[in-house]
Amino acid sequence: MVNGVLLDEMEKIIEKSTKQTVKQKRIIEAAISAFSEKGYSNTSTSELAKIAEVSEGTIFKHYATKENLLLSLIVPFLKDFFPTIVNDILGEFMNDKCSFEEFLRAFITNRSAFFKENREIFQVVIKEIIYKEELKNELLPYILENGYKCIVEVIEVFKQRGEIKEMPNSFIIKMLGSAIGGFFVSNFVLLNKQSVSNAEIEEMVFFILNGLGQPSQ
């Protein structure tokens, strides 16, 4: 999951799931296949109905909108696998020789590549979270609860090395989340960019280091 395409991972999970009816499973499998091949925005519900061999009304009956269909894939996936994803991502870049600057650069570069591959899905999820209070209340506390401990462990490592200033961990996480999350949302959602450049990533790293990095003695 560190570098993979999100829909490919979902397909593996859906194959093992027994929670959906036969028709729902066909709709979901059709959605994963079509979204992967043509992209989310280029796939209509009528096309999904044809692939799944159901009526378009059946799709609307179960999911109401194409956005809800996509969310029905993503929300359970995030709830089941978010802790593993966080551990995998952070663990990949942490080692005894890794500096805070190197960690930031590697992490932002990796997630930029991931969001580039999953840009349409990321756009839908962010927009739905912004406009749907119930989805925001369902996902954000869960993400914070399951990611907090792992992120604190990383922060403490760099604090002990003298590479991050002594500030409350909750404040550091809030600032890092705002800065890095804002970087991805502004580029891939608001500006609808296909990718970010290495120069932009370096600017982001520089910005964070000047706020959190311990000045050299």
mmCIF file of N, CA and C in Angstrom, residues 24-127:
data_model
loop_
_atom_site.group_PDB
_atom_site.id
_atom_site.type_symbol
_atom_site.label_atom_id
_atom_site.label_comp_id
_atom_site.label_asym_id
_atom_site.label_seq_id
_atom_site.Cartn_x
_atom_site.Cartn_y
_atom_site.Cartn_z
ATOM 1 N N GLN A 24 -24.753 -6.128 -5.397
ATOM 2 C CA GLN A 24 -23.844 -5.105 -4.883
ATOM 3 C C GLN A 24 -22.388 -5.448 -5.194
ATOM 4 N N LYS A 25 -22.069 -6.717 -5.052
ATOM 5 C CA LYS A 25 -20.700 -7.125 -5.317
ATOM 6 C C LYS A 25 -20.366 -6.931 -6.788
ATOM 7 N N ARG A 26 -21.324 -7.217 -7.676
ATOM 8 C CA ARG A 26 -21.093 -7.011 -9.107
ATOM 9 C C ARG A 26 -20.913 -5.528 -9.414
ATOM 10 N N ILE A 27 -21.707 -4.688 -8.758
ATOM 11 C CA ILE A 27 -21.600 -3.235 -8.964
ATOM 12 C C ILE A 27 -20.230 -2.733 -8.498
ATOM 13 N N ILE A 28 -19.816 -3.186 -7.334
ATOM 14 C CA ILE A 28 -18.530 -2.755 -6.783
ATOM 15 C C ILE A 28 -17.378 -3.228 -7.661
ATOM 16 N N GLU A 29 -17.434 -4.472 -8.086
ATOM 17 C CA GLU A 29 -16.380 -5.000 -8.962
ATOM 18 C C GLU A 29 -16.347 -4.238 -10.281
ATOM 19 N N ALA A 30 -17.517 -3.891 -10.800
ATOM 20 C CA ALA A 30 -17.586 -3.116 -12.040
ATOM 21 C C ALA A 30 -16.995 -1.722 -11.834
ATOM 22 N N ALA A 31 -17.302 -1.119 -10.681
ATOM 23 C CA ALA A 31 -16.795 0.217 -10.383
ATOM 24 C C ALA A 31 -15.273 0.206 -10.284
ATOM 25 N N ILE A 32 -14.725 -0.753 -9.588
ATOM 26 C CA ILE A 32 -13.267 -0.841 -9.445
ATOM 27 C C ILE A 32 -12.612 -1.014 -10.806
ATOM 28 N N SER A 33 -13.174 -1.907 -11.626
ATOM 29 C CA SER A 33 -12.615 -2.163 -12.948
ATOM 30 C C SER A 33 -12.688 -0.926 -13.843
ATOM 31 N N ALA A 34 -13.863 -0.297 -13.885
ATOM 32 C CA ALA A 34 -14.062 0.859 -14.766
ATOM 33 C C ALA A 34 -13.273 2.075 -14.290
ATOM 34 N N PHE A 35 -13.286 2.332 -12.973
ATOM 35 C CA PHE A 35 -12.543 3.479 -12.448
ATOM 36 C C PHE A 35 -11.051 3.312 -12.714
ATOM 37 N N SER A 36 -10.556 2.086 -12.601
ATOM 38 C CA SER A 36 -9.141 1.830 -12.842
ATOM 39 C C SER A 36 -8.778 2.041 -14.306
ATOM 40 N N GLU A 37 -9.656 1.587 -15.197
ATOM 41 C CA GLU A 37 -9.368 1.638 -16.631
ATOM 42 C C GLU A 37 -9.604 3.024 -17.228
ATOM 43 N N LYS A 38 -10.740 3.648 -16.893
ATOM 44 C CA LYS A 38 -11.124 4.898 -17.552
ATOM 45 C C LYS A 38 -10.992 6.126 -16.655
ATOM 46 N N GLY A 39 -10.869 5.901 -15.354
ATOM 47 C CA GLY A 39 -10.868 7.021 -14.420
ATOM 48 C C GLY A 39 -12.261 7.251 -13.878
ATOM 49 N N TYR A 40 -12.317 7.803 -12.690
ATOM 50 C CA TYR A 40 -13.595 8.014 -12.020
ATOM 51 C C TYR A 40 -14.501 8.964 -12.801
ATOM 52 N N SER A 41 -13.977 10.115 -13.193
ATOM 53 C CA SER A 41 -14.815 11.135 -13.837
ATOM 54 C C SER A 41 -15.275 10.730 -15.224
ATOM 55 N N ASN A 42 -14.559 9.819 -15.865
ATOM 56 C CA ASN A 42 -14.918 9.387 -17.224
ATOM 57 C C ASN A 42 -15.835 8.170 -17.247
ATOM 58 N N THR A 43 -16.265 7.718 -16.094
ATOM 59 C CA THR A 43 -17.132 6.543 -16.009
ATOM 60 C C THR A 43 -18.529 6.968 -15.561
ATOM 61 N N SER A 44 -19.535 6.607 -16.342
ATOM 62 C CA SER A 44 -20.919 6.961 -15.989
ATOM 63 C C SER A 44 -21.594 5.799 -15.264
ATOM 64 N N THR A 45 -22.680 6.105 -14.569
ATOM 65 C CA THR A 45 -23.425 5.043 -13.888
ATOM 66 C C THR A 45 -24.068 4.093 -14.888
ATOM 67 N N SER A 46 -24.415 4.603 -16.074
ATOM 68 C CA SER A 46 -24.996 3.718 -17.102
ATOM 69 C C SER A 46 -23.966 2.692 -17.571
ATOM 70 N N GLU A 47 -22.707 3.117 -17.666
ATOM 71 C CA GLU A 47 -21.633 2.181 -18.035
ATOM 72 C C GLU A 47 -21.430 1.143 -16.941
ATOM 73 N N LEU A 48 -21.470 1.594 -15.694
ATOM 74 C CA LEU A 48 -21.310 0.664 -14.576
ATOM 75 C C LEU A 48 -22.430 -0.371 -14.564
ATOM 76 N N ALA A 49 -23.644 0.092 -14.830
ATOM 77 C CA ALA A 49 -24.795 -0.812 -14.855
ATOM 78 C C ALA A 49 -24.626 -1.876 -15.936
ATOM 79 N N LYS A 50 -24.129 -1.452 -17.094
ATOM 80 C CA LYS A 50 -23.935 -2.398 -18.207
ATOM 81 C C LYS A 50 -22.878 -3.443 -17.856
ATOM 82 N N ILE A 51 -21.771 -2.994 -17.266
ATOM 83 C CA ILE A 51 -20.693 -3.918 -16.895
ATOM 84 C C ILE A 51 -21.152 -4.891 -15.812
ATOM 85 N N ALA A 52 -21.909 -4.378 -14.856
ATOM 86 C CA ALA A 52 -22.358 -5.204 -13.735
ATOM 87 C C ALA A 52 -23.586 -6.049 -14.067
ATOM 88 N N GLU A 53 -24.171 -5.781 -15.237
ATOM 89 C CA GLU A 53 -25.372 -6.493 -15.687
ATOM 90 C C GLU A 53 -26.531 -6.292 -14.714
ATOM 91 N N VAL A 54 -26.704 -5.011 -14.326
ATOM 92 C CA VAL A 54 -27.844 -4.612 -13.500
ATOM 93 C C VAL A 54 -28.430 -3.353 -14.124
ATOM 94 N N SER A 55 -29.594 -2.962 -13.664
ATOM 95 C CA SER A 55 -30.175 -1.717 -14.163
ATOM 96 C C SER A 55 -29.505 -0.527 -13.471
ATOM 97 N N GLU A 56 -29.541 0.622 -14.139
ATOM 98 C CA GLU A 56 -28.974 1.825 -13.529
ATOM 99 C C GLU A 56 -29.746 2.182 -12.253
ATOM 100 N N GLY A 57 -31.037 1.860 -12.246
ATOM 101 C CA GLY A 57 -31.857 2.108 -11.066
ATOM 102 C C GLY A 57 -31.384 1.320 -9.858
ATOM 103 N N THR A 58 -30.849 0.121 -10.101
ATOM 104 C CA THR A 58 -30.331 -0.698 -9.005
ATOM 105 C C THR A 58 -29.139 -0.020 -8.339
ATOM 106 N N ILE A 59 -28.298 0.599 -9.160
ATOM 107 C CA ILE A 59 -27.151 1.333 -8.610
ATOM 108 C C ILE A 59 -27.634 2.488 -7.748
ATOM 109 N N PHE A 60 -28.614 3.244 -8.264
ATOM 110 C CA PHE A 60 -29.145 4.380 -7.505
ATOM 111 C C PHE A 60 -29.846 3.918 -6.231
ATOM 112 N N LYS A 61 -30.501 2.757 -6.300
ATOM 113 C CA LYS A 61 -31.205 2.220 -5.133
ATOM 114 C C LYS A 61 -30.224 1.926 -3.995
ATOM 115 N N HIS A 62 -29.092 1.340 -4.344
ATOM 116 C CA HIS A 62 -28.122 0.950 -3.323
ATOM 117 C C HIS A 62 -27.208 2.099 -2.900
ATOM 118 N N TYR A 63 -26.861 2.981 -3.850
ATOM 119 C CA TYR A 63 -25.814 3.972 -3.552
ATOM 120 C C TYR A 63 -26.230 5.429 -3.788
ATOM 121 N N ALA A 64 -27.345 5.659 -4.452
ATOM 122 C CA ALA A 64 -27.884 7.002 -4.710
ATOM 123 C C ALA A 64 -27.059 7.797 -5.719
ATOM 124 N N THR A 65 -25.738 7.886 -5.514
ATOM 125 C CA THR A 65 -24.881 8.641 -6.430
ATOM 126 C C THR A 65 -23.582 7.879 -6.685
ATOM 127 N N LYS A 66 -22.883 8.299 -7.728
ATOM 128 C CA LYS A 66 -21.591 7.684 -8.026
ATOM 129 C C LYS A 66 -20.583 7.998 -6.923
ATOM 130 N N GLU A 67 -20.693 9.192 -6.338
ATOM 131 C CA GLU A 67 -19.809 9.571 -5.231
ATOM 132 C C GLU A 67 -19.989 8.637 -4.046
ATOM 133 N N ASN A 68 -21.258 8.330 -3.725
ATOM 134 C CA ASN A 68 -21.532 7.429 -2.600
ATOM 135 C C ASN A 68 -21.013 6.023 -2.870
ATOM 136 N N LEU A 69 -21.063 5.606 -4.136
ATOM 137 C CA LEU A 69 -20.532 4.302 -4.501
ATOM 138 C C LEU A 69 -19.034 4.258 -4.227
ATOM 139 N N LEU A 70 -18.330 5.301 -4.629
ATOM 140 C CA LEU A 70 -16.891 5.344 -4.383
ATOM 141 C C LEU A 70 -16.595 5.370 -2.880
ATOM 142 N N LEU A 71 -17.366 6.163 -2.145
ATOM 143 C CA LEU A 71 -17.156 6.246 -0.697
ATOM 144 C C LEU A 71 -17.438 4.919 -0.007
ATOM 145 N N SER A 72 -18.391 4.161 -0.548
ATOM 146 C CA SER A 72 -18.709 2.854 0.038
ATOM 147 C C SER A 72 -17.529 1.895 -0.091
ATOM 148 N N LEU A 73 -16.639 2.171 -1.033
ATOM 149 C CA LEU A 73 -15.413 1.381 -1.172
ATOM 150 C C LEU A 73 -14.330 1.884 -0.225
ATOM 151 N N ILE A 74 -14.203 3.196 -0.150
ATOM 152 C CA ILE A 74 -13.078 3.800 0.541
ATOM 153 C C ILE A 74 -13.214 3.795 2.059
ATOM 154 N N VAL A 75 -14.394 4.144 2.567
ATOM 155 C CA VAL A 75 -14.555 4.287 4.014
ATOM 156 C C VAL A 75 -14.258 2.983 4.765
ATOM 157 N N PRO A 76 -14.863 1.848 4.375
ATOM 158 C CA PRO A 76 -14.525 0.593 5.075
ATOM 159 C C PRO A 76 -13.054 0.235 4.917
ATOM 160 N N PHE A 77 -12.494 0.514 3.745
ATOM 161 C CA PHE A 77 -11.085 0.215 3.491
ATOM 162 C C PHE A 77 -10.194 0.993 4.462
ATOM 163 N N LEU A 78 -10.464 2.290 4.604
ATOM 164 C CA LEU A 78 -9.661 3.112 5.503
ATOM 165 C C LEU A 78 -9.789 2.642 6.949
ATOM 166 N N LYS A 79 -10.994 2.291 7.348
ATOM 167 C CA LYS A 79 -11.211 1.861 8.730
ATOM 168 C C LYS A 79 -10.489 0.544 9.029
ATOM 169 N N ASP A 80 -10.463 -0.338 8.048
ATOM 170 C CA ASP A 80 -9.825 -1.631 8.260
ATOM 171 C C ASP A 80 -8.303 -1.556 8.190
ATOM 172 N N PHE A 81 -7.784 -0.699 7.323
ATOM 173 C CA PHE A 81 -6.355 -0.775 7.020
ATOM 174 C C PHE A 81 -5.552 0.486 7.338
ATOM 175 N N PHE A 82 -6.206 1.538 7.848
ATOM 176 C CA PHE A 82 -5.458 2.769 8.102
ATOM 177 C C PHE A 82 -4.290 2.574 9.063
ATOM 178 N N PRO A 83 -4.460 1.884 10.206
ATOM 179 C CA PRO A 83 -3.311 1.696 11.103
ATOM 180 C C PRO A 83 -2.140 1.003 10.420
ATOM 181 N N THR A 84 -2.424 -0.011 9.606
ATOM 182 C CA THR A 84 -1.367 -0.721 8.886
ATOM 183 C C THR A 84 -0.699 0.185 7.877
ATOM 184 N N ILE A 85 -1.508 0.990 7.189
ATOM 185 C CA ILE A 85 -0.966 1.904 6.190
ATOM 186 C C ILE A 85 -0.010 2.893 6.838
ATOM 187 N N VAL A 86 -0.421 3.474 7.979
ATOM 188 C CA VAL A 86 0.427 4.445 8.678
ATOM 189 C C VAL A 86 1.742 3.804 9.099
ATOM 190 N N ASN A 87 1.671 2.624 9.681
ATOM 191 C CA ASN A 87 2.884 1.932 10.121
ATOM 192 C C ASN A 87 3.805 1.616 8.954
ATOM 193 N N ASP A 88 3.226 1.178 7.846
ATOM 194 C CA ASP A 88 4.030 0.840 6.664
ATOM 195 C C ASP A 88 4.730 2.075 6.101
ATOM 196 N N ILE A 89 3.970 3.158 5.991
ATOM 197 C CA ILE A 89 4.521 4.379 5.403
ATOM 198 C C ILE A 89 5.635 4.949 6.264
ATOM 199 N N LEU A 90 5.349 5.147 7.556
ATOM 200 C CA LEU A 90 6.341 5.747 8.435
ATOM 201 C C LEU A 90 7.525 4.812 8.651
ATOM 202 N N GLY A 91 7.243 3.520 8.751
ATOM 203 C CA GLY A 91 8.313 2.556 8.973
ATOM 204 C C GLY A 91 9.279 2.460 7.817
ATOM 205 N N GLU A 92 8.788 2.695 6.598
ATOM 206 C CA GLU A 92 9.649 2.580 5.417
ATOM 207 C C GLU A 92 10.772 3.610 5.426
ATOM 208 N N PHE A 93 10.485 4.778 5.998
ATOM 209 C CA PHE A 93 11.453 5.867 5.903
ATOM 210 C C PHE A 93 12.263 6.085 7.178
ATOM 211 N N MET A 94 11.943 5.349 8.235
ATOM 212 C CA MET A 94 12.639 5.540 9.502
ATOM 213 C C MET A 94 13.793 4.559 9.642
ATOM 214 N N ASN A 95 14.981 5.089 9.914
ATOM 215 C CA ASN A 95 16.119 4.260 10.268
ATOM 216 C C ASN A 95 17.068 5.096 11.116
ATOM 217 N N ASP A 96 18.099 4.468 11.647
ATOM 218 C CA ASP A 96 18.992 5.148 12.589
ATOM 219 C C ASP A 96 19.737 6.317 11.960
ATOM 220 N N LYS A 97 19.920 6.284 10.648
ATOM 221 C CA LYS A 97 20.707 7.328 9.988
ATOM 222 C C LYS A 97 19.840 8.397 9.336
ATOM 223 N N CYS A 98 18.541 8.211 9.351
ATOM 224 C CA CYS A 98 17.625 9.134 8.674
ATOM 225 C C CYS A 98 17.454 10.410 9.491
ATOM 226 N N SER A 99 17.729 11.557 8.881
ATOM 227 C CA SER A 99 17.514 12.832 9.554
ATOM 228 C C SER A 99 16.062 13.258 9.394
ATOM 229 N N PHE A 100 15.650 14.251 10.191
ATOM 230 C CA PHE A 100 14.288 14.765 10.070
ATOM 231 C C PHE A 100 14.044 15.328 8.672
ATOM 232 N N GLU A 101 15.026 16.031 8.143
ATOM 233 C CA GLU A 101 14.898 16.579 6.790
ATOM 234 C C GLU A 101 14.747 15.471 5.755
ATOM 235 N N GLU A 102 15.542 14.430 5.850
ATOM 236 C CA GLU A 102 15.466 13.310 4.906
ATOM 237 C C GLU A 102 14.132 12.583 5.034
ATOM 238 N N PHE A 103 13.673 12.437 6.282
ATOM 239 C CA PHE A 103 12.376 11.789 6.505
ATOM 240 C C PHE A 103 11.254 12.581 5.844
ATOM 241 N N LEU A 104 11.233 13.886 6.071
ATOM 242 C CA LEU A 104 10.195 14.734 5.466
ATOM 243 C C LEU A 104 10.211 14.636 3.944
ATOM 244 N N ARG A 105 11.403 14.746 3.374
ATOM 245 C CA ARG A 105 11.528 14.721 1.914
ATOM 246 C C ARG A 105 11.026 13.384 1.345
ATOM 247 N N ALA A 106 11.446 12.287 1.970
ATOM 248 C CA ALA A 106 11.039 10.965 1.491
ATOM 249 C C ALA A 106 9.534 10.760 1.640
ATOM 250 N N PHE A 107 9.001 11.195 2.797
ATOM 251 C CA PHE A 107 7.571 11.015 3.059
ATOM 252 C C PHE A 107 6.721 11.821 2.083
ATOM 253 N N ILE A 108 7.037 13.106 1.909
ATOM 254 C CA ILE A 108 6.249 13.963 1.021
ATOM 255 C C ILE A 108 6.377 13.512 -0.428
ATOM 256 N N THR A 109 7.565 13.088 -0.824
ATOM 257 C CA THR A 109 7.766 12.597 -2.197
ATOM 258 C C THR A 109 6.935 11.343 -2.443
ATOM 259 N N ASN A 110 6.964 10.422 -1.474
ATOM 260 C CA ASN A 110 6.211 9.173 -1.615
ATOM 261 C C ASN A 110 4.716 9.415 -1.685
ATOM 262 N N ARG A 111 4.195 10.249 -0.770
ATOM 263 C CA ARG A 111 2.753 10.522 -0.768
ATOM 264 C C ARG A 111 2.332 11.335 -1.994
ATOM 265 N N SER A 112 3.210 12.174 -2.516
ATOM 266 C CA SER A 112 2.895 12.917 -3.742
ATOM 267 C C SER A 112 2.706 11.949 -4.906
ATOM 268 N N ALA A 113 3.586 10.952 -4.983
ATOM 269 C CA ALA A 113 3.461 9.943 -6.034
ATOM 270 C C ALA A 113 2.179 9.139 -5.864
ATOM 271 N N PHE A 114 1.835 8.825 -4.608
ATOM 272 C CA PHE A 114 0.619 8.064 -4.332
ATOM 273 C C PHE A 114 -0.621 8.850 -4.734
ATOM 274 N N PHE A 115 -0.679 10.132 -4.356
ATOM 275 C CA PHE A 115 -1.845 10.949 -4.699
ATOM 276 C C PHE A 115 -1.923 11.226 -6.192
ATOM 277 N N LYS A 116 -0.780 11.261 -6.856
ATOM 278 C CA LYS A 116 -0.788 11.400 -8.313
ATOM 279 C C LYS A 116 -1.475 10.191 -8.946
ATOM 280 N N GLU A 117 -1.170 9.000 -8.453
ATOM 281 C CA GLU A 117 -1.766 7.775 -8.985
ATOM 282 C C GLU A 117 -3.242 7.653 -8.638
ATOM 283 N N ASN A 118 -3.650 8.246 -7.546
ATOM 284 C CA ASN A 118 -5.025 8.116 -7.046
ATOM 285 C C ASN A 118 -5.719 9.483 -6.957
ATOM 286 N N ARG A 119 -5.367 10.371 -7.871
ATOM 287 C CA ARG A 119 -5.787 11.768 -7.786
ATOM 288 C C ARG A 119 -7.302 11.926 -7.780
ATOM 289 N N GLU A 120 -7.996 11.263 -8.686
ATOM 290 C CA GLU A 120 -9.455 11.417 -8.772
ATOM 291 C C GLU A 120 -10.146 10.933 -7.503
ATOM 292 N N ILE A 121 -9.682 9.821 -6.971
ATOM 293 C CA ILE A 121 -10.261 9.289 -5.736
ATOM 294 C C ILE A 121 -10.014 10.266 -4.589
ATOM 295 N N PHE A 122 -8.791 10.767 -4.488
ATOM 296 C CA PHE A 122 -8.437 11.718 -3.450
ATOM 297 C C PHE A 122 -9.316 12.968 -3.540
ATOM 298 N N GLN A 123 -9.551 13.458 -4.750
ATOM 299 C CA GLN A 123 -10.380 14.644 -4.947
ATOM 300 C C GLN A 123 -11.800 14.415 -4.443
ATOM 301 N N VAL A 124 -12.383 13.276 -4.789
ATOM 302 C CA VAL A 124 -13.751 12.973 -4.369
ATOM 303 C C VAL A 124 -13.845 12.891 -2.852
ATOM 304 N N VAL A 125 -12.910 12.164 -2.239
ATOM 305 C CA VAL A 125 -12.949 11.977 -0.786
ATOM 306 C C VAL A 125 -12.824 13.312 -0.059
ATOM 307 N N ILE A 126 -11.877 14.142 -0.473
ATOM 308 C CA ILE A 126 -11.674 15.434 0.187
ATOM 309 C C ILE A 126 -12.904 16.321 0.035
ATOM 310 N N LYS A 127 -13.462 16.387 -1.158
ATOM 311 C CA LYS A 127 -14.640 17.226 -1.389
ATOM 312 C C LYS A 127 -15.838 16.730 -0.589
#
